[in-house]
Coordinates of C-alpha atoms in Angstrom, one line a residue:
Chain A
X22 CA 0.0 0.3 0.2
X23 CA 1.1 3.6 -0.3
X24 CA 0.4 6.8 0.2
X25 CA -0.9 9.3 -0.8
X26 CA -1.8 13.0 1.1
X27 CA -5.1 14.5 0.2
X28 CA -5.6 18.4 -1.8
X29 CA -9.6 19.6 -2.4
X30 CA -10.3 22.7 -3.7
X31 CA -13.8 24.9 -4.2
X32 CA -14.3 26.6 -7.4
X33 CA -13.3 29.9 -7.7
X34 CA -10.0 32.0 -5.9
X35 CA -10.0 29.1 -2.9
X36 CA -6.5 27.6 -3.2
X37 CA -5.4 23.7 -2.7
X38 CA -5.8 22.7 1.1
X39 CA -5.0 19.6 2.7
X40 CA -7.9 17.0 3.4
X41 CA -6.0 14.3 5.0
X42 CA -4.1 11.7 4.0
X43 CA -5.4 8.5 2.7
X44 CA -3.8 4.7 2.0
X45 CA -4.0 2.8 -1.5
X46 CA -2.4 0.2 -3.4
X47 CA -1.3 2.1 -6.9
X48 CA -2.7 5.4 -8.7
X49 CA -5.3 4.0 -10.2
X50 CA -7.2 3.4 -7.7
X51 CA -6.8 5.9 -5.3
X52 CA -8.3 8.8 -6.9
X53 CA -11.7 7.1 -6.8
X54 CA -11.1 5.4 -2.8
X55 CA -9.8 9.3 -1.4
X56 CA -12.7 10.9 -4.0
X57 CA -14.9 8.9 -1.6
X58 CA -12.9 9.1 1.8
X59 CA -11.9 13.1 1.3
X60 CA -15.0 14.4 -1.3
X61 CA -17.7 12.0 -1.0
X62 CA -20.3 15.2 0.7
X63 CA -18.7 17.1 -2.5
X64 CA -16.2 19.0 -0.1
X65 CA -14.3 19.9 -3.7
X66 CA -14.6 20.5 -7.0
X67 CA -10.7 19.7 -7.6
X68 CA -8.7 17.3 -5.8
X69 CA -5.1 17.1 -5.6
X70 CA -3.1 13.4 -4.2
X71 CA 0.6 13.8 -3.9
X72 CA 2.2 10.4 -3.1
X73 CA 3.6 10.6 0.1
X74 CA 7.2 10.1 -0.9
X75 CA 7.8 12.5 -3.4
X76 CA 7.5 15.5 -0.5
X77 CA 10.3 17.3 0.7
X78 CA 10.7 17.5 4.3
X79 CA 12.7 19.7 6.0
X80 CA 14.3 18.2 9.3
X81 CA 14.0 20.4 12.5
X82 CA 17.2 21.5 12.4
X83 CA 16.3 23.3 9.3
X84 CA 13.7 24.9 10.8
X85 CA 14.5 25.7 14.7
X86 CA 16.7 28.6 13.9
X87 CA 13.0 31.0 12.6
X88 CA 11.7 29.9 15.8
X89 CA 11.9 32.6 18.0
X90 CA 11.9 36.0 16.0
X91 CA 9.1 38.2 17.9
X92 CA 11.0 41.6 16.0
X93 CA 9.6 39.8 12.6
X94 CA 5.8 40.1 13.6
X95 CA 4.6 42.6 12.9
X96 CA 1.3 43.7 14.2
X97 CA 0.4 47.2 13.1
X98 CA 0.1 48.9 16.1
X99 CA 2.8 50.6 15.8
X100 CA 2.0 51.6 12.9
X101 CA -1.3 52.9 13.0
X102 CA -0.4 54.6 16.6
X103 CA 1.7 58.1 14.6
X104 CA -1.0 57.8 11.9
X105 CA -4.0 58.3 13.9
X106 CA -1.8 60.9 15.7
X107 CA -0.6 62.1 12.7
X108 CA -4.5 62.6 11.5
X109 CA -5.2 64.4 15.0
X110 CA -2.3 67.0 15.2
X111 CA -0.7 65.5 17.8
X112 CA 3.3 64.0 18.1
X113 CA 4.2 61.1 19.1
Chain B
X1 CA -46.7 7.7 -5.6
X2 CA -47.8 6.9 -8.7
X3 CA -51.7 7.1 -9.0
X4 CA -52.0 6.1 -12.8
X5 CA -48.7 3.6 -12.7
X6 CA -50.4 0.2 -14.3
X7 CA -50.0 -2.8 -12.9
X8 CA -47.7 -4.5 -15.2
X9 CA -45.3 -1.1 -14.3
X10 CA -45.5 -1.7 -10.9
X11 CA -44.4 -5.1 -11.7
X12 CA -41.4 -4.1 -13.1
X13 CA -39.7 -1.0 -10.6
X14 CA -41.4 -3.3 -8.0
X15 CA -38.4 -6.5 -9.3
X16 CA -36.1 -3.7 -9.6
X17 CA -36.6 -1.9 -6.5
X18 CA -36.7 -5.5 -4.3
X19 CA -32.8 -6.2 -6.0
X20 CA -31.3 -2.2 -5.3
X21 CA -32.7 -2.4 -1.8
X22 CA -31.7 -5.3 -0.5
X23 CA -28.4 -5.4 -2.6
X24 CA -27.7 -1.9 -0.3
X25 CA -28.1 -3.9 2.5
X26 CA -26.4 -6.1 1.8
X27 CA -23.5 -4.1 0.7
X28 CA -24.3 -2.3 3.8
X29 CA -22.8 -4.5 6.1
X30 CA -20.0 -3.9 5.4
X31 CA -19.5 -1.2 7.5
X32 CA -16.5 -1.0 9.7
X33 CA -15.7 -4.6 8.3
X34 CA -14.3 -3.8 5.1
X35 CA -10.7 -4.9 4.6
X36 CA -8.8 -1.3 4.4
X37 CA -10.7 1.4 5.7
X38 CA -10.5 4.0 2.2
X39 CA -12.4 0.5 0.6
X40 CA -15.2 0.7 3.5
X41 CA -15.8 4.1 2.8
X42 CA -16.5 3.3 -0.9
X43 CA -17.6 -0.2 -0.7
X44 CA -20.3 1.6 1.2
X45 CA -20.6 4.6 -0.7
X46 CA -21.5 2.2 -3.3
X47 CA -24.4 0.1 -0.7
X48 CA -25.6 3.8 -0.3
X49 CA -26.3 4.6 -4.0
X50 CA -28.0 1.7 -4.0
X51 CA -30.4 2.1 -1.4
X52 CA -30.4 6.4 -2.6
X53 CA -31.9 3.9 -6.0
X54 CA -34.7 1.2 -4.1
X55 CA -36.3 4.3 -2.1
X56 CA -36.5 6.4 -5.9
X57 CA -38.1 3.0 -7.5
X58 CA -40.2 2.9 -4.2
X59 CA -41.5 6.5 -4.5
X60 CA -43.4 5.1 -7.7
X61 CA -45.5 3.2 -5.4
X62 CA -46.6 3.4 -2.3
X63 CA -45.9 6.9 -0.6
X64 CA -44.5 5.1 2.9
X65 CA -41.8 4.2 1.6
X66 CA -40.3 2.8 5.1
X67 CA -43.5 0.1 5.4
X68 CA -43.8 -0.5 2.1
X69 CA -40.2 -1.7 1.6
X70 CA -39.2 -3.8 5.0
X71 CA -42.6 -4.5 6.0
X72 CA -44.2 -6.2 3.6
X73 CA -44.5 -10.4 4.0
X74 CA -42.0 -12.0 2.1
X75 CA -43.8 -13.4 -0.9
X76 CA -44.7 -9.6 -1.6
X77 CA -41.0 -9.2 -2.5
X78 CA -39.6 -9.5 -6.1
X79 CA -36.0 -9.9 -5.6
X80 CA -33.5 -11.9 -7.1
X81 CA -32.1 -14.5 -5.1
X82 CA -28.7 -12.9 -6.2
X83 CA -29.7 -9.6 -3.9
X84 CA -30.4 -11.5 -1.3
X85 CA -27.1 -14.2 -0.7
X86 CA -25.9 -12.9 1.8
X87 CA -21.8 -12.6 0.4
X88 CA -20.1 -12.7 4.3
X89 CA -17.1 -12.9 2.5
X90 CA -14.9 -10.5 1.0
X91 CA -14.4 -12.2 -2.1
X92 CA -18.8 -13.1 -3.0
X93 CA -18.6 -9.6 -1.9
X94 CA -16.9 -8.2 -4.6
X95 CA -17.5 -10.4 -6.8
X96 CA -21.5 -10.2 -6.4
X97 CA -20.3 -6.4 -6.9
X98 CA -19.3 -6.9 -10.1
X99 CA -21.9 -8.9 -11.0
X100 CA -25.0 -7.0 -9.4
X101 CA -23.6 -4.5 -11.4
X102 CA -22.8 -5.3 -14.6
X103 CA -26.4 -6.1 -14.9
X104 CA -27.6 -3.1 -13.1
X105 CA -26.2 -1.1 -15.9
X106 CA -27.9 -3.1 -18.5
X107 CA -31.7 -2.4 -16.4
X108 CA -31.3 1.4 -15.9
X109 CA -30.5 1.8 -19.9
X110 CA -32.9 0.2 -20.9
X111 CA -35.3 2.3 -19.0
X112 CA -33.9 5.3 -20.4
X113 CA -37.0 5.7 -23.0
X114 CA -39.2 4.3 -20.4
X115 CA -43.1 5.5 -20.4
X116 CA -43.3 6.0 -16.7
X117 CA -42.4 9.3 -16.0
X118 CA -38.7 10.6 -14.6
X119 CA -38.4 7.7 -15.3
X120 CA -35.6 7.4 -17.7
X121 CA -34.5 10.7 -15.5
X122 CA -33.3 8.8 -12.4
X123 CA -32.1 6.6 -15.4
X124 CA -29.3 9.2 -16.1
X125 CA -28.7 9.9 -13.2
X126 CA -28.6 6.1 -11.7
X127 CA -25.4 6.0 -14.3
X128 CA -23.4 8.8 -13.0
X129 CA -22.9 6.5 -10.1
X130 CA -22.6 3.2 -11.4
X131 CA -19.7 3.9 -14.3
X132 CA -17.7 3.8 -10.8
X133 CA -19.2 1.3 -9.3
X134 CA -18.3 -1.1 -12.8
X135 CA -14.9 0.6 -12.4
X136 CA -14.7 0.0 -8.5
X137 CA -15.2 -3.8 -9.3
X138 CA -13.3 -3.7 -12.3
X139 CA -9.9 -2.1 -10.8
X140 CA -10.1 -5.0 -7.8
X141 CA -10.7 -7.8 -9.8
X142 CA -8.6 -7.2 -12.5
X143 CA -5.7 -6.7 -10.1
X144 CA -6.2 -9.8 -8.4
X145 CA -6.3 -11.4 -11.8
X146 CA -2.8 -10.1 -12.1
X147 CA -2.1 -10.6 -8.6
X148 CA -0.7 -14.6 -6.7
X149 CA -3.0 -18.0 -6.7
X150 CA -4.5 -17.6 -3.9
X151 CA -5.9 -14.5 -4.4
X152 CA -6.9 -16.1 -7.7
X153 CA -8.7 -19.0 -6.5
X154 CA -10.9 -17.6 -3.8
X155 CA -12.5 -15.5 -6.3
X156 CA -13.0 -18.1 -8.8
X157 CA -14.9 -19.8 -6.1
X158 CA -16.8 -17.2 -4.9
X159 CA -17.1 -16.9 -9.1
X160 CA -18.6 -20.6 -8.7
X161 CA -21.0 -20.2 -6.0
X162 CA -22.1 -17.1 -7.1
X163 CA -22.9 -17.5 -10.8
X164 CA -25.4 -19.5 -11.0
X165 CA -27.5 -17.8 -8.5
X166 CA -26.6 -14.0 -10.9
X167 CA -28.2 -16.2 -13.2
X168 CA -31.8 -15.3 -11.6
X169 CA -30.9 -11.4 -11.9
X170 CA -33.3 -12.7 -15.6
X171 CA -35.9 -14.3 -14.2
X172 CA -39.0 -12.1 -15.6
X173 CA -42.1 -11.0 -13.6
X174 CA -44.7 -12.2 -14.7
X175 CA -46.3 -8.8 -16.2
X176 CA -42.7 -8.3 -18.4
X177 CA -44.6 -8.6 -21.4
X178 CA -47.5 -6.2 -21.0
X179 CA -44.7 -3.8 -19.0
X180 CA -42.4 -4.3 -22.7
X181 CA -46.0 -3.3 -25.5
X182 CA -46.6 -0.1 -22.4
X183 CA -43.5 0.7 -23.7
X184 CA -42.2 0.6 -18.9
X185 CA -38.7 -1.0 -20.3
X186 CA -37.2 -1.5 -23.6
X187 CA -36.3 -5.8 -23.7
X188 CA -37.0 -7.9 -21.9
X189 CA -35.3 -10.3 -19.5
X190 CA -34.0 -12.4 -21.5
X191 CA -32.3 -10.3 -24.3
X192 CA -30.0 -8.5 -21.0
X193 CA -28.7 -12.3 -19.8
X194 CA -27.5 -12.1 -23.3
X195 CA -25.2 -9.1 -23.0
X196 CA -24.9 -9.6 -20.0
X197 CA -22.7 -12.5 -20.3
X198 CA -21.3 -11.3 -23.1
X199 CA -20.0 -9.1 -20.6
X200 CA -19.3 -11.1 -17.9
X201 CA -17.8 -14.0 -20.2
X202 CA -15.5 -10.2 -21.5
X203 CA -14.4 -9.6 -18.4
X204 CA -13.5 -13.6 -17.3
X205 CA -12.0 -14.7 -20.3
X206 CA -9.3 -10.9 -20.4
X207 CA -8.5 -11.2 -17.0
X208 CA -7.9 -15.7 -17.1
X209 CA -10.2 -17.0 -14.5
X210 CA -11.6 -20.4 -14.8
X211 CA -15.0 -20.8 -14.9
X212 CA -18.3 -23.2 -16.1
X213 CA -20.9 -21.1 -17.4
X214 CA -24.4 -22.8 -15.3
X215 CA -26.8 -25.2 -16.6
X216 CA -29.5 -24.5 -13.2
X217 CA -31.1 -21.8 -12.6
X218 CA -32.1 -20.5 -8.9
X219 CA -35.9 -21.2 -8.6
X220 CA -36.9 -18.0 -7.3
X221 CA -40.2 -18.8 -9.9
X222 CA -41.1 -15.7 -12.1
X223 CA -39.2 -13.5 -8.8
X224 CA -42.1 -15.0 -6.3
X225 CA -40.2 -17.6 -4.6
X226 CA -37.5 -16.3 -1.9
X227 CA -34.2 -17.8 -1.0
X228 CA -33.3 -19.5 2.2
X229 CA -31.2 -16.4 2.8
X230 CA -34.2 -13.8 3.2
X231 CA -35.7 -14.9 6.9
X232 CA -32.5 -13.7 8.7
X233 CA -31.8 -10.2 5.8
X234 CA -35.1 -9.3 6.1
X235 CA -35.0 -9.0 9.9
X236 CA -31.9 -7.9 10.3
X237 CA -33.1 -4.7 8.2
X238 CA -36.4 -4.7 10.5
X239 CA -34.7 -4.9 13.7
X240 CA -35.4 -1.0 14.5
X241 CA -38.7 -0.3 13.2
X242 CA -40.0 -3.7 15.3
X243 CA -39.4 -1.6 17.7
X244 CA -42.2 0.9 16.6
X245 CA -43.6 0.5 13.9
X246 CA -45.9 3.5 13.9
X247 CA -43.0 6.1 14.8
X248 CA -42.5 8.9 12.6
X249 CA -38.3 9.5 11.9

């Protein structure tokens, strides 16, 4: 059996989203079985299957250095406060 | 319910509806027991499609589908023995699914231009589902055909057991000649059987499964006689409704 990751997309501008994973003996059987497993209520108009073996998966070591970089988060509060002060003629 | 339906049309629709009901119920028994999760879901989807067809057909015959479908006396059913057969093993269920869905496709296309109101539209909708059912059966059997001896033998055993029972699918109801004359259905059961046998043997020869074509048929007597498995099947179908036959859902 092979393991596949299933992605579904509804019509329109929505992106493909990961729906889950499933097993099937081969690609030809995977498609109809994936349809019944993940889109039997019409959850998707389009479907991608990716064999899990074809996924490039990053090691945690590669990801770890970026796990604590709060300075890269911009919630916009300081910019908003600055613009408000300009609007109201006060300075900060 | 369609009050204008002729007696012959009722008989033909009843036989089809009962077959769809029984096969849907038998397939649905695999819920939670399928050989692997994905197949469990797919097979039970197929079961649900067949039960949906049964309901659509029963709606021509009654205003109370639940009571009509579940609480008739056995001699009032017109199901074929293949649809009633238990097929508790996966190889049997798979072979029955393939035999039945070949037949079902022919039966729907036979009413595509039926004189019965709306039946042609129902047939077109069902055919979209049936092409998946046939692909599904073929997907499995062709892979088992290319597989090891054990799998091939299990399929051949199921074919030997079920081919003779399957011939009962073509046992016509008594009123069939009238139904054909009225335009309810196009071809006779005998003509459909010839097409079905050709399709089934073509598959078997392509896959290289050993079989011998049966010479005897189930003693269904125009579908008026139930198989020995029917009492157990009907009892299981009645389990819930028997608790309170007057309850509304």
